[in-house]
mmCIF file of C-alpha atoms and ligand atoms in Angstrom:
data_model
loop_
_atom_site.group_PDB
_atom_site.id
_atom_site.type_symbol
_atom_site.label_atom_id
_atom_site.label_comp_id
_atom_site.label_asym_id
_atom_site.label_seq_id
_atom_site.Cartn_x
_atom_site.Cartn_y
_atom_site.Cartn_z
ATOM 1 C CA MET A 1 110.849 72.666 66.936
ATOM 2 C CA PRO A 2 112.404 76.055 67.895
ATOM 3 C CA SER A 3 115.652 75.990 69.854
ATOM 4 C CA PRO A 4 115.285 76.541 73.608
ATOM 5 C CA ILE A 5 115.916 79.944 75.140
ATOM 6 C CA LEU A 6 119.085 79.433 77.185
ATOM 7 C CA THR A 7 120.205 83.061 77.133
ATOM 8 C CA VAL A 8 118.821 86.507 76.371
ATOM 9 C CA ALA A 9 120.846 86.352 73.151
ATOM 10 C CA ASP A 10 118.846 83.243 72.149
ATOM 11 C CA ALA A 11 115.583 85.104 72.753
ATOM 12 C CA ARG A 12 116.854 88.053 70.709
ATOM 13 C CA LYS A 13 117.796 85.776 67.825
ATOM 14 C CA ARG A 14 114.358 84.190 67.828
ATOM 15 C CA ALA A 15 112.648 87.593 68.054
ATOM 16 C CA ARG A 16 114.621 88.715 65.044
ATOM 17 C CA GLY A 17 113.461 85.661 63.119
ATOM 18 C CA VAL A 18 109.787 86.173 63.994
ATOM 19 C CA LEU A 19 109.102 89.907 63.885
ATOM 20 C CA PRO A 20 108.796 92.244 60.905
ATOM 21 C CA ARG A 21 112.126 94.011 60.644
ATOM 22 C CA ALA A 22 110.737 97.444 61.540
ATOM 23 C CA LEU A 23 109.221 96.099 64.762
ATOM 24 C CA PHE A 24 112.379 94.227 65.722
ATOM 25 C CA ASP A 25 114.409 97.385 65.135
ATOM 26 C CA TYR A 26 111.968 99.445 67.234
ATOM 27 C CA ILE A 27 112.655 97.095 70.158
ATOM 28 C CA ASP A 28 116.330 96.430 69.579
ATOM 29 C CA GLY A 29 117.479 99.891 68.590
ATOM 30 C CA GLY A 30 118.612 102.928 70.516
ATOM 31 C CA ALA A 31 119.022 106.633 69.906
ATOM 32 C CA ASP A 32 121.404 108.184 67.376
ATOM 33 C CA GLY A 33 124.688 106.241 67.146
ATOM 34 C CA GLU A 34 123.586 103.784 69.877
ATOM 35 C CA VAL A 35 126.676 104.677 71.932
ATOM 36 C CA THR A 36 124.821 104.561 75.252
ATOM 37 C CA LEU A 37 122.970 101.394 74.244
ATOM 38 C CA ALA A 38 126.299 99.612 73.727
ATOM 39 C CA ALA A 39 127.900 101.208 76.804
ATOM 40 C CA ASN A 40 125.157 99.868 79.107
ATOM 41 C CA GLU A 41 126.087 96.269 78.323
ATOM 42 C CA ARG A 42 129.817 96.924 78.198
ATOM 43 C CA ALA A 43 129.812 98.475 81.690
ATOM 44 C CA PHE A 44 128.771 95.127 83.181
ATOM 45 C CA ARG A 45 131.608 93.333 81.412
ATOM 46 C CA GLU A 46 134.093 95.801 82.915
ATOM 47 C CA VAL A 47 133.199 94.787 86.482
ATOM 48 C CA ALA A 48 134.582 91.557 87.936
ATOM 49 C CA LEU A 49 133.141 89.545 90.824
ATOM 50 C CA ARG A 50 135.398 88.348 93.670
ATOM 51 C CA PRO A 51 134.150 84.923 94.771
ATOM 52 C CA ARG A 52 134.757 83.610 98.298
ATOM 53 C CA MET A 53 135.679 79.996 98.976
ATOM 54 C CA GLY A 54 135.158 77.846 102.047
ATOM 55 C CA VAL A 55 131.419 78.542 102.282
ATOM 56 C CA ASP A 56 128.498 76.599 100.838
ATOM 57 C CA PRO A 57 125.481 78.897 100.972
ATOM 58 C CA GLU A 58 121.866 77.827 100.560
ATOM 59 C CA VAL A 59 120.812 80.550 98.114
ATOM 60 C CA ASP A 60 117.530 82.400 98.670
ATOM 61 C CA LEU A 61 116.826 85.089 96.058
ATOM 62 C CA THR A 62 113.845 86.557 97.909
ATOM 63 C CA THR A 63 114.006 90.290 98.435
ATOM 64 C CA THR A 64 111.726 93.237 99.084
ATOM 65 C CA VAL A 65 111.249 96.270 96.887
ATOM 66 C CA LEU A 66 109.357 99.119 98.534
ATOM 67 C CA GLY A 67 107.907 96.677 101.019
ATOM 68 C CA ARG A 68 106.756 94.087 98.471
ATOM 69 C CA GLU A 69 108.311 90.671 98.703
ATOM 70 C CA LEU A 70 109.656 89.467 95.352
ATOM 71 C CA ALA A 71 111.053 86.029 94.552
ATOM 72 C CA MET A 72 114.080 87.606 92.869
ATOM 73 C CA PRO A 73 115.569 91.080 92.458
ATOM 74 C CA VAL A 74 114.537 91.366 88.787
ATOM 75 C CA LEU A 75 111.484 93.355 87.672
ATOM 76 C CA LEU A 76 110.127 93.964 84.178
ATOM 77 C CA ALA A 77 110.578 97.525 82.920
ATOM 78 C CA PRO A 78 107.786 99.457 81.208
ATOM 79 C CA ALA A 79 107.827 98.812 77.462
ATOM 80 C CA GLY A 80 105.605 100.489 74.897
ATOM 81 C CA MET A 81 103.797 98.723 72.064
ATOM 82 C CA VAL A 82 104.106 95.225 73.577
ATOM 83 C CA GLN A 83 100.620 94.463 72.294
ATOM 84 C CA LEU A 84 102.061 94.597 68.782
ATOM 85 C CA VAL A 85 104.897 92.210 69.631
ATOM 86 C CA HIS A 86 102.677 89.226 70.401
ATOM 87 C CA PRO A 87 98.942 88.799 71.032
ATOM 88 C CA ASP A 88 99.726 87.802 74.651
ATOM 89 C CA GLY A 89 100.820 91.414 75.084
ATOM 90 C CA ALA A 90 101.018 93.186 78.429
ATOM 91 C CA VAL A 91 98.677 90.677 80.097
ATOM 92 C CA GLY A 92 100.991 87.808 79.122
ATOM 93 C CA VAL A 93 103.970 89.778 80.399
ATOM 94 C CA ALA A 94 102.297 90.483 83.758
ATOM 95 C CA ARG A 95 101.199 86.857 84.113
ATOM 96 C CA ALA A 96 104.737 85.654 83.405
ATOM 97 C CA ALA A 97 106.088 88.120 85.976
ATOM 98 C CA ALA A 98 103.576 86.945 88.579
ATOM 99 C CA ALA A 99 104.403 83.283 87.863
ATOM 100 C CA ALA A 100 108.061 84.093 88.562
ATOM 101 C CA GLY A 101 107.121 85.910 91.771
ATOM 102 C CA THR A 102 108.030 89.362 90.486
ATOM 103 C CA LEU A 103 106.194 92.275 88.877
ATOM 104 C CA ALA A 104 105.954 94.036 85.534
ATOM 105 C CA VAL A 105 105.484 97.785 85.105
ATOM 106 C CA LEU A 106 102.697 98.604 82.643
ATOM 107 C CA SER A 107 103.764 101.285 80.165
ATOM 108 C CA LYS A 108 101.247 103.975 79.377
ATOM 109 C CA ILE A 109 101.865 103.139 75.722
ATOM 110 C CA ALA A 110 101.837 99.334 76.061
ATOM 111 C CA LEU A 111 98.521 99.393 74.132
ATOM 112 C CA CYS A 112 96.774 97.735 77.091
ATOM 113 C CA SER A 113 94.671 99.700 79.560
ATOM 114 C CA PRO A 114 95.227 99.469 83.333
ATOM 115 C CA GLU A 115 91.698 98.100 83.728
ATOM 116 C CA GLU A 116 92.285 95.307 81.213
ATOM 117 C CA LEU A 117 95.568 94.369 82.818
ATOM 118 C CA ALA A 118 94.165 94.313 86.348
ATOM 119 C CA ALA A 119 91.203 92.206 85.228
ATOM 120 C CA ASN A 120 93.358 89.592 83.544
ATOM 121 C CA ALA A 121 96.629 89.296 85.452
ATOM 122 C CA PRO A 122 97.476 88.916 89.138
ATOM 123 C CA GLY A 123 99.198 91.864 90.866
ATOM 124 C CA PRO A 124 100.883 93.713 92.308
ATOM 125 C CA HIS A 125 100.589 96.184 89.445
ATOM 126 C CA TRP A 126 102.672 99.293 88.782
ATOM 127 C CA PHE A 127 101.849 101.894 86.140
ATOM 128 C CA GLN A 128 104.310 104.065 84.212
ATOM 129 C CA LEU A 129 103.517 107.449 82.777
ATOM 130 C CA ASN A 130 105.296 110.347 81.141
ATOM 131 C CA SER A 131 104.490 114.042 80.875
ATOM 132 C CA ALA A 132 102.386 113.815 77.697
ATOM 133 C CA GLY A 133 99.154 115.721 78.149
ATOM 134 C CA GLY A 134 100.297 117.617 81.233
ATOM 135 C CA ARG A 135 98.882 117.466 84.757
ATOM 136 C CA GLU A 136 95.291 117.041 83.616
ATOM 137 C CA GLU A 137 96.211 113.856 81.762
ATOM 138 C CA VAL A 138 98.421 112.647 84.611
ATOM 139 C CA LYS A 139 95.594 113.134 87.095
ATOM 140 C CA ARG A 140 93.198 111.184 84.852
ATOM 141 C CA LEU A 141 95.677 108.313 84.504
ATOM 142 C CA ILE A 142 96.565 108.234 88.192
ATOM 143 C CA THR A 143 92.882 107.981 89.074
ATOM 144 C CA ARG A 144 92.348 105.161 86.573
ATOM 145 C CA ALA A 145 95.398 103.272 87.802
ATOM 146 C CA ARG A 146 94.382 103.657 91.445
ATOM 147 C CA ASP A 147 90.793 102.578 90.729
ATOM 148 C CA ALA A 148 92.118 99.518 88.872
ATOM 149 C CA GLY A 149 94.126 98.533 91.971
ATOM 150 C CA PHE A 150 97.602 99.652 90.899
ATOM 151 C CA ASP A 151 99.806 100.511 93.865
ATOM 152 C CA GLY A 152 103.022 101.730 92.248
ATOM 153 C CA LEU A 153 103.578 104.679 89.939
ATOM 154 C CA VAL A 154 106.719 104.949 87.823
ATOM 155 C CA VAL A 155 107.281 108.454 86.485
ATOM 156 C CA THR A 156 109.566 108.621 83.464
ATOM 157 C CA MET A 157 111.459 111.919 83.357
ATOM 158 C CA ASP A 158 113.904 111.465 80.482
ATOM 159 C CA GLY A 159 111.645 112.881 77.755
ATOM 160 C CA PRO A 160 110.287 114.825 75.893
ATOM 161 C CA PRO A 161 111.599 114.939 73.367
ATOM 162 C CA PRO A 162 111.820 111.246 72.676
ATOM 163 C CA GLY A 163 115.227 110.050 71.483
ATOM 164 C CA ASN A 164 116.135 110.142 67.817
ATOM 165 C CA HIS A 165 115.623 106.528 66.745
ATOM 166 C CA GLU A 166 117.422 106.383 63.428
ATOM 167 C CA ARG A 167 116.513 102.760 62.775
ATOM 168 C CA ASP A 168 112.814 103.691 62.953
ATOM 169 C CA LEU A 169 113.333 106.697 60.680
ATOM 170 C CA ARG A 170 115.087 104.526 58.107
ATOM 171 C CA HIS A 171 112.002 102.303 58.076
ATOM 172 C CA GLY A 172 109.923 105.414 57.463
ATOM 173 C CA VAL A 173 108.325 105.259 60.912
ATOM 174 C CA VAL A 174 107.961 108.793 62.175
ATOM 175 C CA PRO A 175 106.811 109.302 65.779
ATOM 176 C CA PRO A 176 104.297 109.539 67.323
ATOM 177 C CA VAL A 177 103.652 105.943 66.236
ATOM 178 C CA ARG A 178 100.048 104.794 66.462
ATOM 179 C CA PRO A 179 98.846 101.464 65.082
ATOM 180 C CA ARG A 180 96.926 102.346 61.924
ATOM 181 C CA PRO A 181 95.986 100.442 58.756
ATOM 182 C CA ALA A 182 98.164 102.828 56.723
ATOM 183 C CA LEU A 183 101.184 101.708 58.744
ATOM 184 C CA ALA A 184 100.385 98.052 58.041
ATOM 185 C CA ALA A 185 100.036 98.833 54.317
ATOM 186 C CA ARG A 186 103.473 100.435 54.247
ATOM 187 C CA PHE A 187 104.978 97.291 55.748
ATOM 188 C CA ALA A 188 103.177 94.765 53.567
ATOM 189 C CA GLY A 189 106.501 93.335 52.332
ATOM 190 C CA GLN A 190 107.859 92.914 55.864
ATOM 191 C CA LEU A 191 104.582 91.299 56.961
ATOM 192 C CA LEU A 192 104.879 88.718 54.181
ATOM 193 C CA ALA A 193 108.380 87.948 55.411
ATOM 194 C CA SER A 194 107.049 87.374 58.944
ATOM 195 C CA PRO A 195 104.187 84.903 58.345
ATOM 196 C CA ARG A 196 104.072 83.492 61.888
ATOM 197 C CA TRP A 197 103.774 86.923 63.472
ATOM 198 C CA ALA A 198 101.299 88.136 60.829
ATOM 199 C CA ALA A 199 99.097 85.054 61.289
ATOM 200 C CA ALA A 200 99.104 85.367 65.086
ATOM 201 C CA MET A 201 98.242 89.046 64.830
ATOM 202 C CA ALA A 202 95.495 88.430 62.282
ATOM 203 C CA LEU A 203 93.980 85.765 64.550
ATOM 204 C CA ALA A 204 94.019 88.190 67.435
ATOM 205 C CA ALA A 205 92.750 91.014 65.254
ATOM 206 C CA ARG A 206 89.288 91.371 66.761
ATOM 207 C CA LYS A 207 90.551 91.382 70.310
ATOM 208 C CA GLN A 208 93.440 93.537 69.183
ATOM 209 C CA LYS A 209 91.046 96.107 67.782
ATOM 210 C CA ALA A 210 89.251 96.413 71.110
ATOM 211 C CA THR A 211 92.568 96.552 72.934
ATOM 212 C CA VAL A 212 94.028 99.180 70.691
ATOM 213 C CA GLN A 213 90.885 101.277 70.958
ATOM 214 C CA GLY A 214 91.008 101.041 74.759
ATOM 215 C CA ALA A 215 94.677 101.799 74.784
ATOM 216 C CA THR A 216 94.326 104.757 72.469
ATOM 217 C CA ARG A 217 91.986 106.185 75.070
ATOM 218 C CA VAL A 218 94.735 105.633 77.643
ATOM 219 C CA LEU A 219 97.178 107.427 75.398
ATOM 220 C CA GLY A 220 94.811 110.364 75.294
ATOM 221 C CA SER A 221 95.291 113.364 73.136
ATOM 222 C CA GLY A 222 98.575 114.743 74.394
ATOM 223 C CA GLY A 223 101.560 113.522 72.382
ATOM 224 C CA LEU A 224 104.938 113.426 74.115
ATOM 225 C CA HIS A 225 106.453 115.707 71.463
ATOM 226 C CA ARG A 226 104.155 118.568 72.256
ATOM 227 C CA SER A 227 104.348 118.305 76.039
ATOM 228 C CA ALA A 228 106.425 120.106 78.617
ATOM 229 C CA ARG A 229 108.998 118.106 80.568
ATOM 230 C CA PHE A 230 108.197 117.112 84.134
ATOM 231 C CA THR A 231 109.813 119.276 86.803
ATOM 232 C CA TRP A 232 110.464 118.420 90.444
ATOM 233 C CA ALA A 233 107.393 120.530 91.255
ATOM 234 C CA ASP A 234 105.344 118.053 89.190
ATOM 235 C CA ILE A 235 106.782 115.176 91.212
ATOM 236 C CA ALA A 236 105.874 116.932 94.466
ATOM 237 C CA TRP A 237 102.367 117.493 93.068
ATOM 238 C CA MET A 238 102.090 113.793 92.123
ATOM 239 C CA ARG A 239 103.259 112.840 95.608
ATOM 240 C CA ALA A 240 100.245 114.705 96.987
ATOM 241 C CA GLU A 241 97.904 113.065 94.460
ATOM 242 C CA TRP A 242 99.158 109.474 94.785
ATOM 243 C CA ASP A 243 99.378 107.531 98.025
ATOM 244 C CA GLY A 244 101.000 104.388 96.586
ATOM 245 C CA SER A 245 104.683 103.906 95.870
ATOM 246 C CA LEU A 246 106.204 106.638 93.719
ATOM 247 C CA LEU A 247 109.295 105.851 91.647
ATOM 248 C CA VAL A 248 111.187 108.361 89.508
ATOM 249 C CA LYS A 249 112.742 106.793 86.400
ATOM 250 C CA GLY A 250 115.577 108.300 84.386
ATOM 251 C CA VAL A 251 117.923 109.565 87.106
ATOM 252 C CA LEU A 252 121.624 109.610 86.133
ATOM 253 C CA VAL A 253 123.136 112.196 88.495
ATOM 254 C CA GLY A 254 123.368 112.152 92.300
ATOM 255 C CA ALA A 255 121.920 115.654 92.677
ATOM 256 C CA ASP A 256 118.811 114.608 90.735
ATOM 257 C CA ALA A 257 118.355 111.588 92.977
ATOM 258 C CA ILE A 258 118.375 113.971 95.953
ATOM 259 C CA ALA A 259 115.856 116.244 94.189
ATOM 260 C CA ALA A 260 113.605 113.250 93.453
ATOM 261 C CA ARG A 261 113.745 112.117 97.060
ATOM 262 C CA ASP A 262 113.087 115.623 98.356
ATOM 263 C CA ALA A 263 110.079 115.903 96.029
ATOM 264 C CA GLY A 264 108.655 112.772 97.659
ATOM 265 C CA ALA A 265 109.829 109.831 95.538
ATOM 266 C CA ASP A 266 110.095 106.527 97.394
ATOM 267 C CA ALA A 267 112.643 105.175 94.935
ATOM 268 C CA VAL A 268 114.729 106.257 91.978
ATOM 269 C CA ILE A 269 115.389 104.159 88.905
ATOM 270 C CA VAL A 270 118.847 104.779 87.479
ATOM 271 C CA SER A 271 118.032 104.595 83.788
ATOM 272 C CA ASN A 272 118.995 106.065 80.435
ATOM 273 C CA HIS A 273 115.876 104.532 78.856
ATOM 274 C CA GLY A 274 117.967 101.630 77.582
ATOM 275 C CA GLY A 275 119.998 103.999 75.395
ATOM 276 C CA ARG A 276 116.807 105.199 73.725
ATOM 277 C CA ALA A 277 116.810 108.816 74.998
ATOM 278 C CA LEU A 278 120.007 110.918 75.202
ATOM 279 C CA ASP A 279 122.745 109.144 73.284
ATOM 280 C CA GLY A 280 126.030 109.843 75.030
ATOM 281 C CA ALA A 281 124.421 109.596 78.470
ATOM 282 C CA PRO A 282 126.552 107.429 80.766
ATOM 283 C CA ALA A 283 126.065 103.702 81.168
ATOM 284 C CA THR A 284 123.783 103.206 84.146
ATOM 285 C CA LEU A 285 126.137 100.907 86.084
ATOM 286 C CA THR A 286 128.878 103.560 85.984
ATOM 287 C CA VAL A 287 126.732 106.198 87.750
ATOM 288 C CA LEU A 288 125.084 103.810 90.211
ATOM 289 C CA PRO A 289 127.731 104.330 92.954
ATOM 290 C CA GLU A 290 127.267 108.128 92.787
ATOM 291 C CA ILE A 291 123.516 107.795 93.171
ATOM 292 C CA VAL A 292 123.714 105.235 95.951
ATOM 293 C CA ALA A 293 126.150 107.534 97.781
ATOM 294 C CA ALA A 294 123.700 110.438 97.362
ATOM 295 C CA VAL A 295 120.428 108.801 98.466
ATOM 296 C CA GLY A 296 121.051 105.129 99.211
ATOM 297 C CA ASP A 297 120.469 105.487 102.959
ATOM 298 C CA THR A 298 117.065 107.091 102.553
ATOM 299 C CA THR A 299 115.688 105.901 99.209
ATOM 300 C CA GLU A 300 115.640 102.613 97.356
ATOM 301 C CA VAL A 301 117.753 102.689 94.197
ATOM 302 C CA LEU A 302 116.844 100.499 91.229
ATOM 303 C CA LEU A 303 118.699 100.264 87.932
ATOM 304 C CA ASP A 304 117.951 99.284 84.361
ATOM 305 C CA GLY A 305 119.864 99.210 81.087
ATOM 306 C CA GLY A 306 122.013 96.450 79.633
ATOM 307 C CA VAL A 307 121.160 93.705 82.140
ATOM 308 C CA ARG A 308 121.491 90.540 80.073
ATOM 309 C CA ARG A 309 122.791 87.911 82.494
ATOM 310 C CA ALA A 310 122.417 86.897 86.123
ATOM 311 C CA ALA A 311 125.959 88.082 86.844
ATOM 312 C CA ASP A 312 124.887 91.564 85.673
ATOM 313 C CA VAL A 313 122.083 91.549 88.253
ATOM 314 C CA VAL A 314 124.564 90.532 90.956
ATOM 315 C CA LYS A 315 127.027 93.269 89.938
ATOM 316 C CA ALA A 316 124.308 95.945 90.131
ATOM 317 C CA LEU A 317 123.249 94.699 93.568
ATOM 318 C CA CYS A 318 126.873 94.654 94.767
ATOM 319 C CA LEU A 319 127.143 98.310 93.741
ATOM 320 C CA GLY A 320 124.039 99.216 95.743
ATOM 321 C CA ALA A 321 120.942 98.624 93.596
ATOM 322 C CA ARG A 322 118.001 97.146 95.481
ATOM 323 C CA ALA A 323 116.870 95.381 92.302
ATOM 324 C CA VAL A 324 117.156 95.729 88.541
ATOM 325 C CA LEU A 325 114.627 95.998 85.753
ATOM 326 C CA ILE A 326 115.000 94.302 82.396
ATOM 327 C CA GLY A 327 113.532 95.770 79.199
ATOM 328 C CA ARG A 328 114.588 94.222 75.895
ATOM 329 C CA PRO A 329 115.255 90.755 77.373
ATOM 330 C CA PHE A 330 111.606 90.118 78.196
ATOM 331 C CA VAL A 331 110.334 91.812 75.028
ATOM 332 C CA TYR A 332 112.531 89.455 72.973
ATOM 333 C CA GLY A 333 111.061 86.542 74.956
ATOM 334 C CA LEU A 334 107.531 87.802 74.273
ATOM 335 C CA ALA A 335 108.259 88.042 70.548
ATOM 336 C CA ALA A 336 109.837 84.586 70.511
ATOM 337 C CA ALA A 337 107.054 82.669 72.230
ATOM 338 C CA GLY A 338 104.480 84.930 73.903
ATOM 339 C CA GLN A 339 103.914 84.563 77.651
ATOM 340 C CA PRO A 340 105.877 81.266 77.808
ATOM 341 C CA GLY A 341 108.795 83.070 76.145
ATOM 342 C CA VAL A 342 108.787 85.715 78.891
ATOM 343 C CA GLU A 343 108.556 82.922 81.470
ATOM 344 C CA GLN A 344 111.600 81.239 79.896
ATOM 345 C CA VAL A 345 113.642 84.433 80.028
ATOM 346 C CA LEU A 346 112.724 84.952 83.696
ATOM 347 C CA SER A 347 113.472 81.339 84.466
ATOM 348 C CA VAL A 348 116.950 81.722 82.934
ATOM 349 C CA PHE A 349 117.590 84.716 85.209
ATOM 350 C CA GLN A 350 116.250 82.849 88.247
ATOM 351 C CA THR A 351 118.236 79.644 87.653
ATOM 352 C CA GLU A 352 121.441 81.439 86.772
ATOM 353 C CA LEU A 353 121.116 83.827 89.716
ATOM 354 C CA VAL A 354 121.142 80.869 92.095
ATOM 355 C CA ARG A 355 124.224 79.486 90.354
ATOM 356 C CA VAL A 356 126.102 82.826 90.332
ATOM 357 C CA MET A 357 125.286 83.537 93.992
ATOM 358 C CA ARG A 358 126.472 80.081 95.058
ATOM 359 C CA LEU A 359 129.673 80.387 93.023
ATOM 360 C CA LEU A 360 130.220 83.774 94.627
ATOM 361 C CA GLY A 361 129.632 82.332 98.099
ATOM 362 C CA CYS A 362 126.579 84.495 98.875
ATOM 363 C CA ALA A 363 123.294 83.284 100.322
ATOM 364 C CA SER A 364 121.031 86.266 99.646
ATOM 365 C CA PRO A 365 120.806 89.640 97.871
ATOM 366 C CA ALA A 366 121.267 91.361 101.243
ATOM 367 C CA GLU A 367 124.797 89.902 101.536
ATOM 368 C CA LEU A 368 126.055 91.459 98.290
ATOM 369 C CA ASP A 369 128.326 94.470 98.642
ATOM 370 C CA THR A 370 130.860 96.557 96.769
ATOM 371 C CA GLY A 371 133.777 94.615 98.241
ATOM 372 C CA MET A 372 132.763 91.649 96.106
ATOM 373 C CA THR A 373 133.614 93.578 92.923
ATOM 374 C CA GLN A 374 136.714 94.965 91.256
ATOM 375 C CA ALA A 375 137.633 96.274 87.813
ATOM 376 C CA MET A 376 137.847 93.471 85.248
ATOM 377 C CA HIS A 377 141.088 94.928 83.826
ATOM 378 C CA PRO A 378 142.675 96.875 86.699
ATOM 379 C CA TRP A 379 146.100 97.302 85.106
ATOM 380 C CA THR A 380 144.948 98.553 81.707
ATOM 381 C CA GLU A 381 142.610 101.025 83.419
ATOM 382 C CA SER A 382 145.343 102.541 85.594
ATOM 383 C CA LYS A 383 147.496 103.425 82.550
HETATM 384 C C1 FMN B 401 110.604 98.362 73.113
HETATM 385 C C2 FMN B 401 110.825 99.252 74.287
HETATM 386 C C3 FMN B 401 109.829 100.130 74.677
HETATM 387 C C4 FMN B 401 110.017 100.945 75.786
HETATM 388 N N1 FMN B 401 108.997 101.745 76.196
HETATM 389 C C5 FMN B 401 109.141 102.472 77.332
HETATM 390 C C6 FMN B 401 108.051 103.211 77.838
HETATM 391 O O1 FMN B 401 106.955 103.207 77.289
HETATM 392 N N2 FMN B 401 108.263 103.936 78.970
HETATM 393 C C7 FMN B 401 109.465 103.944 79.637
HETATM 394 O O2 FMN B 401 109.609 104.603 80.663
HETATM 395 N N3 FMN B 401 110.505 103.219 79.175
HETATM 396 C C8 FMN B 401 110.364 102.482 78.059
HETATM 397 N N4 FMN B 401 111.408 101.723 77.605
HETATM 398 C C9 FMN B 401 112.661 101.700 78.389
HETATM 399 C C10 FMN B 401 112.616 100.573 79.433
HETATM 400 O O3 FMN B 401 111.657 100.829 80.417
HETATM 401 C C11 FMN B 401 113.968 100.399 80.105
HETATM 402 O O4 FMN B 401 114.371 101.636 80.647
HETATM 403 C C12 FMN B 401 115.051 99.884 79.158
HETATM 404 O O5 FMN B 401 114.519 98.999 78.209
HETATM 405 C C13 FMN B 401 116.126 99.166 79.954
HETATM 406 O O6 FMN B 401 117.178 98.772 79.132
HETATM 407 P P1 FMN B 401 117.333 97.305 78.510
HETATM 408 O O7 FMN B 401 116.383 97.222 77.375
HETATM 409 O O8 FMN B 401 118.750 97.284 78.076
HETATM 410 O O9 FMN B 401 117.025 96.297 79.590
HETATM 411 C C14 FMN B 401 111.242 100.904 76.502
HETATM 412 C C15 FMN B 401 112.241 100.027 76.087
HETATM 413 C C16 FMN B 401 112.051 99.208 74.997
HETATM 414 C C17 FMN B 401 113.140 98.264 74.598
#
């Protein structure tokens, strides 16, 4: 009987026990020295919450993000390769999100097509893409996503090139990674050491084959390495092509948030790709105030990177985020137990959010503000 998932750290531990080491490291790792990866989490620990007494709020976590009502201010970030993590894959992730009253963003490289996701999981659905393949490819994907009923588009701007993932390189995995038999052969030893995962994947193999074929078509021919980076002109062009919600992901500087808004974005996602792109980029929580000051009155600001506990969500909202996205936490849950594992991770966030909000003396996300925070170590910082 596996131990219950009480924290994201529990889910991570179980993921580590289940997955082949190379796959766990692909999920868990960051770029270069993993400085930004570590800084994302540390930034939350450096902010303290200032609870108010004498009130006994009835907590309601409901919020809206770009007009959609969500049961809590936590969304699931786009994550590539989830179909290799567990046979439940992106469909299981989206179902778990829907069961928790929130939504998951489908990564272009999740190895699940927009059509398959829409046919098998309740919406709303959002699709994420990058600049691989240029405008022609983007146009093709936008059309497919729209036809499949997707109503949100998340445009990732922080690559190419992709970050330098040293853990992957040490395993001999050289991007662009595509699921191929040769890759499986190279990892035969790791597969033997992960019998539960290997058995589940073998069982799902036939379906997996169809999925991977479909997804490879989604990936198309343009690799991220060979592509040009998106410019603000591309965002303005996408704005004209796409009438759903348009979110720009990867913003870390106030001036870029303004440029995204002026190009037509409805929201910006403050993100350093979970420390997987430019190592040395700032922790997302530390730049959130600058971005909220730049565009917060006119544009919704979301944040991801390092959110591991309900108190982290509350801190980001206090500093002006409309909602947060989690990446690794739900992927660990998926690895640990498939869709139910993702549901457990979301349930931990939901339950603990109610507790943290009540302890803080706040009834709803709308009541959170900067005044409820301070530095965790004010005296050491002023030295
Ligand atoms: C395994 C994995 C795959 C990812 N794949 C993508 C992707 O395909 N597109 C994208 O925009 N971001 C991708 N990301 C970044 C996430 O969307 C998100 O920015 C990041 O995970 C947030 O940080 P966190 O993992 O600390 O929560 C990926 C992250 C992980 C962990």
